[in-house]
XYZ file of C-alpha atoms in Angstrom:
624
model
C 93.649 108.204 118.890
C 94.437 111.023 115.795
C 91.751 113.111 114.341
C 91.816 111.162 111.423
C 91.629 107.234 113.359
C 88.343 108.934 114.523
C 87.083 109.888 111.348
C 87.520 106.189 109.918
C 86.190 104.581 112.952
C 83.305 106.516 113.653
C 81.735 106.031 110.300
C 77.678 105.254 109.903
C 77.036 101.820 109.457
C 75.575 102.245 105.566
C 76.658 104.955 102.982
C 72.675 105.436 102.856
C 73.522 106.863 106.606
C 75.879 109.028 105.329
C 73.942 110.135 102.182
C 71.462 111.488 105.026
C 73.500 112.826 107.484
C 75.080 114.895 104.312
C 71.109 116.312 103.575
C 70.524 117.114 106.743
C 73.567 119.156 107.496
C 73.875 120.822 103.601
C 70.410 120.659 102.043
C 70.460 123.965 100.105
C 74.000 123.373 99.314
C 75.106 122.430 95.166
C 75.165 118.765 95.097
C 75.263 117.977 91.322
C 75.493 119.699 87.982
C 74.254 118.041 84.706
C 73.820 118.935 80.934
C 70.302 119.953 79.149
C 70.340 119.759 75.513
C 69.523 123.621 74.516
C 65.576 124.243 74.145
C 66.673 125.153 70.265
C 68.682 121.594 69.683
C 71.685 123.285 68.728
C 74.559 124.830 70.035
C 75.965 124.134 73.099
C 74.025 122.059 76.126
C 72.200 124.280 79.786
C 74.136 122.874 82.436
C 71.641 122.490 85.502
C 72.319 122.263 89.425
C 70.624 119.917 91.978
C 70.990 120.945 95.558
C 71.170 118.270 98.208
C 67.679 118.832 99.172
C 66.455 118.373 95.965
C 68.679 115.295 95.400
C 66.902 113.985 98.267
C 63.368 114.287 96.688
C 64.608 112.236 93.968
C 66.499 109.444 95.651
C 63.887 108.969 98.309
C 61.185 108.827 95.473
C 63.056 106.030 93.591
C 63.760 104.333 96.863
C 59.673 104.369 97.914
C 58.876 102.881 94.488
C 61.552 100.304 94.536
C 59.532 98.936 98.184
C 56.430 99.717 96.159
C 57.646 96.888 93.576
C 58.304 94.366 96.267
C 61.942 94.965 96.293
C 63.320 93.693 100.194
C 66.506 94.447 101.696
C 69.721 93.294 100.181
C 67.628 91.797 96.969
C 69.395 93.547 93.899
C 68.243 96.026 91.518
C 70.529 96.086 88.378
C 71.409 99.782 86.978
C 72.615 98.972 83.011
C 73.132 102.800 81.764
C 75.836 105.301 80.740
C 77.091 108.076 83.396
C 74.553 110.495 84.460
C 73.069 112.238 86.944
C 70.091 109.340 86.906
C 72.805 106.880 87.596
C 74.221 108.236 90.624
C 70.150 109.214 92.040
C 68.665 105.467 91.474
C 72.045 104.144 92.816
C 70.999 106.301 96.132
C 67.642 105.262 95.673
C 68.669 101.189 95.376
C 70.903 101.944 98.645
C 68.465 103.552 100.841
C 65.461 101.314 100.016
C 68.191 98.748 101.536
C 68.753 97.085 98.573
C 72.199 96.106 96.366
C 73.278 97.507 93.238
C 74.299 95.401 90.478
C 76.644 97.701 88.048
C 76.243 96.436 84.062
C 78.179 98.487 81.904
C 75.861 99.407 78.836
C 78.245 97.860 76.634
C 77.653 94.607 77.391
C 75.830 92.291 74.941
C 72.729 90.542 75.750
C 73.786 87.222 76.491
C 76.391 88.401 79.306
C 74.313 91.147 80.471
C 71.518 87.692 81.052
C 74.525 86.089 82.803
C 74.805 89.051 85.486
C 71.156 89.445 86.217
C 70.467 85.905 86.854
C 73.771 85.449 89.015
C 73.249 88.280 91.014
C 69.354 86.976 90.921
C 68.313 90.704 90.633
C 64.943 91.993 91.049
C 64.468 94.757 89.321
C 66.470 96.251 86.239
C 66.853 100.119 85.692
C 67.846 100.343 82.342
C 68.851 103.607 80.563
C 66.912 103.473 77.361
C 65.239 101.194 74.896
C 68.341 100.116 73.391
C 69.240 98.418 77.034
C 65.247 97.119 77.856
C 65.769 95.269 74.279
C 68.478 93.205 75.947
C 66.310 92.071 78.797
C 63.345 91.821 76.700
C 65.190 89.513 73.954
C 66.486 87.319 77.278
C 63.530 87.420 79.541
C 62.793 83.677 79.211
C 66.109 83.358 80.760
C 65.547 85.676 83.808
C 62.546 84.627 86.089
C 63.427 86.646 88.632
C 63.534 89.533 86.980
C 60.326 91.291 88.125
C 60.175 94.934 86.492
C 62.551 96.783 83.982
C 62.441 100.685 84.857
C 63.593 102.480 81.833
C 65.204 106.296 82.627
C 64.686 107.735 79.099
C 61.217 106.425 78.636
C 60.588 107.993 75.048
C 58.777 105.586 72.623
C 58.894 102.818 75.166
C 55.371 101.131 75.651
C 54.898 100.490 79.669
C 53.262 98.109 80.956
C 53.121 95.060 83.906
C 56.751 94.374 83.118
C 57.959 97.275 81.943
C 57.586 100.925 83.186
C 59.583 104.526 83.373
C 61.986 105.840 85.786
C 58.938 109.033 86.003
C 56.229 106.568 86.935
C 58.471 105.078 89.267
C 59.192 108.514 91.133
C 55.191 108.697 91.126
C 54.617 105.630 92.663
C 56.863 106.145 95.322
C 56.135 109.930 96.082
C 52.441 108.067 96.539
C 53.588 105.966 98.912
C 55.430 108.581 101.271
C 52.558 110.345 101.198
C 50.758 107.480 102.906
C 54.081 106.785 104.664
C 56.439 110.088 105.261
C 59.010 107.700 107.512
C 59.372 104.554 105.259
C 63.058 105.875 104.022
C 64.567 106.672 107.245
C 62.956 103.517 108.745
C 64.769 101.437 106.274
C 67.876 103.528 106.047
C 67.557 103.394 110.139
C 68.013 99.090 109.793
C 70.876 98.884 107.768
C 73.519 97.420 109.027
C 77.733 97.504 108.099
C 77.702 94.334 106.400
C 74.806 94.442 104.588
C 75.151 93.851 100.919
C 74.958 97.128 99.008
C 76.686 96.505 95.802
C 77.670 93.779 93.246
C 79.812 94.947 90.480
C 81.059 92.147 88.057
C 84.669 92.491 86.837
C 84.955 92.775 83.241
C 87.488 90.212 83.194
C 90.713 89.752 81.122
C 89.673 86.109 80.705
C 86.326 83.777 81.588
C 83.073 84.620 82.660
C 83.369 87.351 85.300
C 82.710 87.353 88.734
C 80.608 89.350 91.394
C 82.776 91.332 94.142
C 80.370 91.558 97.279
C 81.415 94.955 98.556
C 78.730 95.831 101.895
C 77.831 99.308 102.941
C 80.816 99.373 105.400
C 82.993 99.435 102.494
C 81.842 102.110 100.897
C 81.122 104.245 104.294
C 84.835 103.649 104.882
C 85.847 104.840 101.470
C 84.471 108.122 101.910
C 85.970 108.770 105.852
C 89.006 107.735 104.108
C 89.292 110.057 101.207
C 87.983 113.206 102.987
C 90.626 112.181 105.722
C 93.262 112.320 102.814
C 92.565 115.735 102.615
C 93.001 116.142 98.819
C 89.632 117.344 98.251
C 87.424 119.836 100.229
C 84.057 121.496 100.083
C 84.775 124.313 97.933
C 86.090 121.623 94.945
C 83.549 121.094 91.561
C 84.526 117.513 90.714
C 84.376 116.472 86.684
C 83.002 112.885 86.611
C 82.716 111.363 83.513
C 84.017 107.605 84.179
C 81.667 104.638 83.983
C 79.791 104.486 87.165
C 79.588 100.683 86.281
C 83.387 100.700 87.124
C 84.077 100.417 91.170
C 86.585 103.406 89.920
C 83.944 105.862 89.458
C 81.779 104.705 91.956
C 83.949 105.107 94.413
C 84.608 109.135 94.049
C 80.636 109.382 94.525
C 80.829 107.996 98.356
C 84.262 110.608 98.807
C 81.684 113.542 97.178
C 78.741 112.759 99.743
C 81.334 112.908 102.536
C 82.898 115.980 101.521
C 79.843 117.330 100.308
C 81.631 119.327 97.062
C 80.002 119.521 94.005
C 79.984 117.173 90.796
C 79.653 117.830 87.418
C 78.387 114.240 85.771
C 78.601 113.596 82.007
C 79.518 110.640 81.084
C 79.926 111.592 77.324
C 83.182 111.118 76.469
C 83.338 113.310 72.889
C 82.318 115.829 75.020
C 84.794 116.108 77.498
C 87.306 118.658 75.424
C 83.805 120.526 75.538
C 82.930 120.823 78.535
C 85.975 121.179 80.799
C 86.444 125.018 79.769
C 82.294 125.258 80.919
C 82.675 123.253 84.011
C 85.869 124.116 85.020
C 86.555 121.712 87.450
C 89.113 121.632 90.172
C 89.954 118.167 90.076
C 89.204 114.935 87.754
C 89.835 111.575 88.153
C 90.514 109.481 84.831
C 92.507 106.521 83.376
C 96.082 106.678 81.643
C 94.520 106.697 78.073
C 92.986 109.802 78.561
C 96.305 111.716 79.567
C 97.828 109.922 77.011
C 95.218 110.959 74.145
C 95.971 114.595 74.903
C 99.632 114.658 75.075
C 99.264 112.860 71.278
C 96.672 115.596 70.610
C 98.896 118.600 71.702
C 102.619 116.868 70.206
C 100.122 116.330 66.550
C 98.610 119.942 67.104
C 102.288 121.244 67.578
C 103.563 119.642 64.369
C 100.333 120.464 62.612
C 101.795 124.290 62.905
C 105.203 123.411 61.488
C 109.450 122.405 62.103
C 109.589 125.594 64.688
C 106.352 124.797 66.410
C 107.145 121.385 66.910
C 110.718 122.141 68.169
C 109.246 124.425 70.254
C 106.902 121.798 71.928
C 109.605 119.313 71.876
C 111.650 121.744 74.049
C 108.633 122.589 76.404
C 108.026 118.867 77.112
C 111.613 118.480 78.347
C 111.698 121.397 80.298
C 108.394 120.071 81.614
C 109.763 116.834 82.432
C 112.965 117.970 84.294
C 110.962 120.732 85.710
C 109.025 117.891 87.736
C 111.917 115.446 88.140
C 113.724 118.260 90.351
C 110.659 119.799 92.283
C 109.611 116.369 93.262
C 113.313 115.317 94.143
C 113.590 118.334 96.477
C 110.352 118.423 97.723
C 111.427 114.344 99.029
C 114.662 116.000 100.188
C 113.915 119.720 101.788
C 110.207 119.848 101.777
C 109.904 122.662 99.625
C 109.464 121.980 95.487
C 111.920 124.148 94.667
C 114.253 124.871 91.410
C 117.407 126.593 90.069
C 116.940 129.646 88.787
C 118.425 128.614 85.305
C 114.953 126.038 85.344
C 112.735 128.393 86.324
C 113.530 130.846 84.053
C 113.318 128.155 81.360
C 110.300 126.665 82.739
C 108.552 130.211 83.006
C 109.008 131.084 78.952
C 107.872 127.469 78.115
C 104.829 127.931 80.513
C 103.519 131.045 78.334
C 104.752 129.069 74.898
C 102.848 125.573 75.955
C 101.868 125.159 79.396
C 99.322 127.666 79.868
C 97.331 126.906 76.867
C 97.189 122.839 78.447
C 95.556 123.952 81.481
C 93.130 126.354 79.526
C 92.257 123.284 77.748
C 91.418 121.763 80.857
C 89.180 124.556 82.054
C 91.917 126.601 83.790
C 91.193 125.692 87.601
C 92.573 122.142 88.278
C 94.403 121.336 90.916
C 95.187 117.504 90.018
C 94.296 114.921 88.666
C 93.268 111.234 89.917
C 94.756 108.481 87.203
C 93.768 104.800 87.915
C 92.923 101.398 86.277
C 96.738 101.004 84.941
C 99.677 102.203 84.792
C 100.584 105.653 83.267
C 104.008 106.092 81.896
C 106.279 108.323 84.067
C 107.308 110.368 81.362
C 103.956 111.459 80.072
C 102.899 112.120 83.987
C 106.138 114.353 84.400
C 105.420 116.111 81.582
C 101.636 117.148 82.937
C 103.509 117.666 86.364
C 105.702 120.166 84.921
C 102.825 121.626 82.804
C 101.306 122.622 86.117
C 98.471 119.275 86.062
C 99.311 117.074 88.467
C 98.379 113.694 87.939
C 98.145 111.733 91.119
C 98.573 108.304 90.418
C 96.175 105.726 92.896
C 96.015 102.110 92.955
C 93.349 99.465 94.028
C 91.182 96.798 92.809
C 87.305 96.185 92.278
C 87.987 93.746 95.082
C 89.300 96.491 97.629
C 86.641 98.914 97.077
C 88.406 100.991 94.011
C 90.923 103.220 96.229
C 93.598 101.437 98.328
C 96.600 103.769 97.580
C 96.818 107.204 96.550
C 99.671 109.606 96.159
C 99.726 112.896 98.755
C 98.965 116.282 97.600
C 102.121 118.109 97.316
C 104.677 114.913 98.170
C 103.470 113.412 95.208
C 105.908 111.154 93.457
C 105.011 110.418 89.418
C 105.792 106.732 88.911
C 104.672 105.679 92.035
C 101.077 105.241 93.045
C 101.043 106.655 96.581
C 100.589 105.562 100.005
C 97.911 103.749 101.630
C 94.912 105.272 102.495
C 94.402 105.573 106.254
C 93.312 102.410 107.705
C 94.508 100.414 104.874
C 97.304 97.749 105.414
C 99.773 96.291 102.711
C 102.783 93.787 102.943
C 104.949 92.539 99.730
C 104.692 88.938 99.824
C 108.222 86.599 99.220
C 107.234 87.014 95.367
C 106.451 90.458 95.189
C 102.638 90.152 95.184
C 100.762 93.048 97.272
C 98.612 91.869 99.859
C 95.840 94.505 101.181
C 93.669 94.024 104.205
C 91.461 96.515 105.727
C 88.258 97.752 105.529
C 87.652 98.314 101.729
C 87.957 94.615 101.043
C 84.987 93.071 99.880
C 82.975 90.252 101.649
C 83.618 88.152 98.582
C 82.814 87.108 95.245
C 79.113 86.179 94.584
C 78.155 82.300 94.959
C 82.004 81.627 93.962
C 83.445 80.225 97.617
C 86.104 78.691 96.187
C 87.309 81.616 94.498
C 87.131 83.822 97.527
C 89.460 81.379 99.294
C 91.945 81.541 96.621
C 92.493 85.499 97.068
C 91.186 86.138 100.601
C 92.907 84.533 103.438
C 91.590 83.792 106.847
C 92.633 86.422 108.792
C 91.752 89.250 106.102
C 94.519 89.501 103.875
C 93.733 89.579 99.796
C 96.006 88.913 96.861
C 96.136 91.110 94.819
C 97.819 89.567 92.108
C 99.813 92.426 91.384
C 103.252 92.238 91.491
C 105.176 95.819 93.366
C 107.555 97.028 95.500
C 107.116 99.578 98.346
C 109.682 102.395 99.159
C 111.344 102.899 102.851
C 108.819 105.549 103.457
C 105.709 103.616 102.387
C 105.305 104.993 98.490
C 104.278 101.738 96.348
C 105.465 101.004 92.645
C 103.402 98.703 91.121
C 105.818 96.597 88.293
C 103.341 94.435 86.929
C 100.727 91.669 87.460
C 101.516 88.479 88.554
C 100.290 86.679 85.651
C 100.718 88.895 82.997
C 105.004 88.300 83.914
C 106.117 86.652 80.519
C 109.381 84.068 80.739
C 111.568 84.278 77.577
C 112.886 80.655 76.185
C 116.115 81.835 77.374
C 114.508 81.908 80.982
C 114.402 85.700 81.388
C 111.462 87.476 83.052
C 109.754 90.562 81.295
C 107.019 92.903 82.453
C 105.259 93.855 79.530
C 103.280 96.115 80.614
C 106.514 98.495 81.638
C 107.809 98.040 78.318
C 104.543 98.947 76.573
C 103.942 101.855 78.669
C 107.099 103.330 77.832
C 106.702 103.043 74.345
C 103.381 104.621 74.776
C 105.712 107.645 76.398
C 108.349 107.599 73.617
C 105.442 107.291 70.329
C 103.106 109.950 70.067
C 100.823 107.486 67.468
C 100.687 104.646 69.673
C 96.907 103.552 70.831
C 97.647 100.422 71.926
C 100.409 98.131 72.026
C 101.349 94.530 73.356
C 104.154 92.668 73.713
C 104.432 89.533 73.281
C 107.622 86.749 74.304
C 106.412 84.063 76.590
C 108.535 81.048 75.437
C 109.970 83.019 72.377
C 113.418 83.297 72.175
C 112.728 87.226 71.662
C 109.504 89.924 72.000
C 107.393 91.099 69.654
C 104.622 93.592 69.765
C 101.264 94.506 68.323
C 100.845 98.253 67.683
C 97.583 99.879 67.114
C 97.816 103.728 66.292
C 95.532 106.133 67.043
C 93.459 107.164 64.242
C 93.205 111.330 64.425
C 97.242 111.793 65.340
C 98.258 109.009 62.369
C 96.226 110.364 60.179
C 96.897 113.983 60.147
C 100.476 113.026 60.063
C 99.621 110.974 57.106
C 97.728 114.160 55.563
C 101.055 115.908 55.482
C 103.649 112.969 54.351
C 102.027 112.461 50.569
C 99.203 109.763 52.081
C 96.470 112.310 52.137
C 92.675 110.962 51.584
C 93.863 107.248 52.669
C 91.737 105.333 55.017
C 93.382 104.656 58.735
C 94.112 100.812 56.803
C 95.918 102.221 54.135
C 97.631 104.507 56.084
C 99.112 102.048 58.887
C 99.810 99.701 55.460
C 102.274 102.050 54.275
C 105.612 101.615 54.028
C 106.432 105.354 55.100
C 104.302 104.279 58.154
C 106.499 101.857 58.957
C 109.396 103.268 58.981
C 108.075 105.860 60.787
C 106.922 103.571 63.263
C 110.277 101.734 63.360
C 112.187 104.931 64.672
C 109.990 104.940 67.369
C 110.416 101.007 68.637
C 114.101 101.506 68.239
C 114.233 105.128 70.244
C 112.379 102.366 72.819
C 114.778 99.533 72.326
C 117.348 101.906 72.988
C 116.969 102.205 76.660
C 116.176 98.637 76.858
C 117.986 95.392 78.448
C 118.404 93.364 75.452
C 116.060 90.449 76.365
C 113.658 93.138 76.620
C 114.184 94.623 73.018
C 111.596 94.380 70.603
C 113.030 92.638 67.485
C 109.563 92.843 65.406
C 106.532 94.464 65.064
C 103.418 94.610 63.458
C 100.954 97.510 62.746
C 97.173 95.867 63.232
C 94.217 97.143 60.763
C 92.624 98.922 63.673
C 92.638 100.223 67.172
C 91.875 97.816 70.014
C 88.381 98.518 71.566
C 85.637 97.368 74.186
C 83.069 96.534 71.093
C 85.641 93.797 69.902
C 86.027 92.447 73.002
C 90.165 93.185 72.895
C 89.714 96.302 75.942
C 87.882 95.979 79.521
C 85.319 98.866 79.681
C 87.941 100.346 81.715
C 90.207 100.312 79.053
C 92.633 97.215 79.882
C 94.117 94.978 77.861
C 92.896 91.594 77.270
C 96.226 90.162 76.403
C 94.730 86.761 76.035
C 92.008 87.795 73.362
C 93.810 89.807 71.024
C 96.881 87.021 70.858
C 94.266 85.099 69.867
C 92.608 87.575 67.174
C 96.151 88.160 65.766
C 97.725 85.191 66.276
C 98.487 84.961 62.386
C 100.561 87.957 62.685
C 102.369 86.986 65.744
C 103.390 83.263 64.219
C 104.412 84.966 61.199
C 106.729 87.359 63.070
C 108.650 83.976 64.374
C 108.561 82.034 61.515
C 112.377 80.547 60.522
C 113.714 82.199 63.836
C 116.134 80.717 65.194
C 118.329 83.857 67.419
C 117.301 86.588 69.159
């Protein structure tokens, strides 16, 4: 048996197990690190460490006064709140009282935020602030098993029976381990592998959305699994910053306890630019839109400074590009990522010109990057490849426990999400579909049988729904999902999303973008722009002082626009071309209901919202 068949299959039974086993054997070691407004309210926030030990206080506190409120092993206790430090200890706390977390992004409205807590039939909600308690106050007729609402920020919020504050919680519990100094370890102590701990709720493309059972063993295998990847190690200072309500970030908090590094948690995302110089982490994990918003930031910034700037930038990008395109080609071939010297020397001005001022940006010390959630366009993770950020592309599902593929440290290969993580299994169906078993699949979906049999077959194996193809070597390329393939009147098939997310590589304006074709005799796409690149280009084309409506109204818009889709259409098949297009009013987002809090497209609702605009790019068509 290798070193690393060990590691998987010796795991604790619970990730509480682990959580303790990490205490014990680090408790004076730097666990977390998390902002403080400044004692003045201005200027820049304190950033404040937690050792393990201390973490420990906390977590065991929360879990003591979670038993205190009645809550029994594998009830749930919902956690509706935005990424912070609190999130990740009453998560802990949940766990090792030997209860389930149900995730609710703090996004969601009242009525579906009702829906999860009385499907998941939780307990006990720990909501973030009194914007969040509202929700479960306005719907409390509708959720009699909702005991207790524990509010974190507890400012101007009245407790009571019902309702009382993450502080008195901690009190209450540190009361009872006074009277009981074992209760944690006894309860840790009787968890077992497949004992519910969490129950995170897709967000859904379409329909209500459904609870993914996911028991401790999951999670205790995800984080044997990433340490035994190797791509992180003690000495690392993590920047986490995605919604813990996502199985995505959740996910890299099992790898940290495992590993034991450090992790800087705010999940502000205006403050991100800010605080990666301050934190300066050596790795962080994010999704596609992120990498994408910079490289529109920098390319705007660049012809913000004028024609010789921009050239310069457009120069550096290609040089990035190729850069990565030849290390990565001999790296697959020799071993070693090696150049010619013509490209390094090229490679080496445009890294003082460009590159060097990117990864100051990003605080100066990161090794890589994680992207997940969907699919980043090659070019745009060639270019941060040859910019000296490597973005290592993973793949899984909420269903398989967040991480099912990742790509290797140094054999990295942009376009391609990776290899399976150890003890992980995959197999292309006749149709393409990837099938997954191992240990990271989840038990099921909550009180939805039926359901589980439709993606989880009898001896293990889960549909993914994902349609990819797997090199001779074992890298995976994801091409698109399985439903979201569109069929052209003239019976050709189109993945949409690879079209999209090349646009997305050859516009530096585009936001969003979908294209649409199913049973058209050509595509057509809605473009959304994003508002800070569009508009300072606007600034400096005669449209100064117009509103982001005005601006993408403009004729000069699109035209500008236009050279873009046809630079696409360009290295197009022709059924794939996009013959028309239409600029929408405003960007997509998760408040409309048009993006999943993880930022994915839901194709089917913003058809619908625009379907005016789509019918009117058809009408009198008769040829492609």
């Amino acid at each position: 048996m290798s070193d690393t068949q060990t590691l998987i299959e010796n795991r604790p039974p619970s990730v509480a197990g682990l959580f303790l086993e990490r205490v014990s054997a680090t408790p004076d070691a730097e666990a977390y690190r998390y902002p403080v407004p400044a004692a003045s309210g201005e200027g820049p926030d304190d950033w404040k460490s937690l050792s393990w030990g201390q973490a420990a206080e906390r977590v065991f506190r929360i879990a003591a006064g979670l038993i205190e409120l009645g809550v029994e092993p594998e009830q749930r206790v919902a956690l509706a709140s935005s990424t912070r430090l609190e999130w990740i200890l009453a998560d802990l706390g949940i766990m090792c009282a030997g209860a389930a977390t149900t995730t609710v992004y703090p996004q969601t409205n009242a009525e579906e935020s009702a829906y999860i807590l009385s499907d998941s039939g939780s307990r006990v909600l720990i909501a973030e602030d009194a914007e969040q308690l509202a929700k479960a106050v306005e719907k409390r007729a509708e959720l009699p098993e909702l005991t207790h609402v524990v509010v974190i920020d507890g400012d101007g919020v009245e407790s009571g029976d019902w309702i009382l504050t993450l502080a008195e919680l901690e009190s209450r519990g540190a009361a009872r381990l006074e009277k009981d100094a074992e209760l944690i370890k006894e309860r840790v102590g009787a968890i077992t592998k497949d004992q519910l701990a969490t129950l995170i709720y897709t967000s859904g493309t379409t329909g209500r959305p459904k609870g993914v059972r996911l028991p401790h063993d999951n999670w205790s295998y995800m984080a044997k699994a990433i340490a035994a990847t190797g791509l992180v190690g003690r000495d690392d200072v993590q920047y986490l910053w995605l919604p813990l309500a996502h199985v995505f970030g959740k996910v890299l908090t099992s790898g940290q306890i495992e590993v034991g590094h450090v992790t800087a948690v705010d999940g502000r995302v205006d403050k991100i630019i800010e605080n990666l110089p301050v934190v300066q982490p050596t790795y962080m994990a994010a999704v596609p839109r992120i990498f994408e918003k910079v490289y529109n930031g920098v390319a705007a910034k660049a012809r913000a400074g004028g024609g010789a700037k921009y050239k310069i930038f457009q120069w550096a990008a290609e040089v990035a590009r190729e850069y990565a395109k030849v290390t990565q080609d001999n790296f697959r071939r020799t071993g070693t990522a090696s150049a010619p010297f013509a490209l390094r020397t090229k490679h080496g001005v445009a890294d003082k010109l460009v590159y060097a001022k990117i990864r100051e940006a990003f605080g100066g010390n990161l090794r890589a990057c994680i992207s997940g959630s969907a699919a980043l366009a090659p070019d745009i993770g060639y270019f941060f490849s040859g910019a000296g950020i490597h973005i290592l592309e993973g793949y899984g599902l909420t269903e398989s426990s967040a991480a099912s593929f990742v790509n290797p440290g140094e054999a990295y290969r942009t376009g391609t999400v990776g290899k399976p993580l150890p003890g992980t299994e995959v197999r292309i169906a006749d149709d393409g579909e990837i099938l997954l078993r191992g240990p990271g699949i989840m038990e099921g979906y909550h009180k939805l049988p039926e359901k589980t049999a439709e993606v989880l077959e009898p001896d293990g194996w889960f549909h993914t729904g994902d349609i990819g193809e797997l090199s001779p070597d074992g890298y995976l390329r994801i091409t698109d999902r399985k439903k979201d393939l569109i069929k052209t009147s003239g019976g050709k098939y189109i993945a949409p999303a690879e079209v999209e997310g090349q646009f997305k590589a050859v516009c530096p304006y585009v936001s969003n973008i979908l294209v649409h074709g199913a049973d058209r005799n050509f595509c057509t796409a809605l473009i959304a722009l994003d508002e800070p690149s569009i508009l300072q280009w606007a600034g400096e084309n005669g449209l100064e002082g117009k509103s982001y409506e005005e601006v993408v109204a403009a004729p000069a818009t699109v035209e500008l626009i236009d050279g873009y889709v046809r630079q696409l259409n360009a290295g197009l098949q022709r059924w794939q071309t996009i013959k028309k297009f239409r600029l929408l009013p405003r960007d997509l987002d998760v408040e409309h209901g048009e993006l999943t809090p993880s930022l994915k497209l839901k194709r089917p609702v913003v058809e619908r919202e625009y379907k005016h605009l789509i019918e009117e790019m058809y009408e009198g068509a008769r040829e492609a």
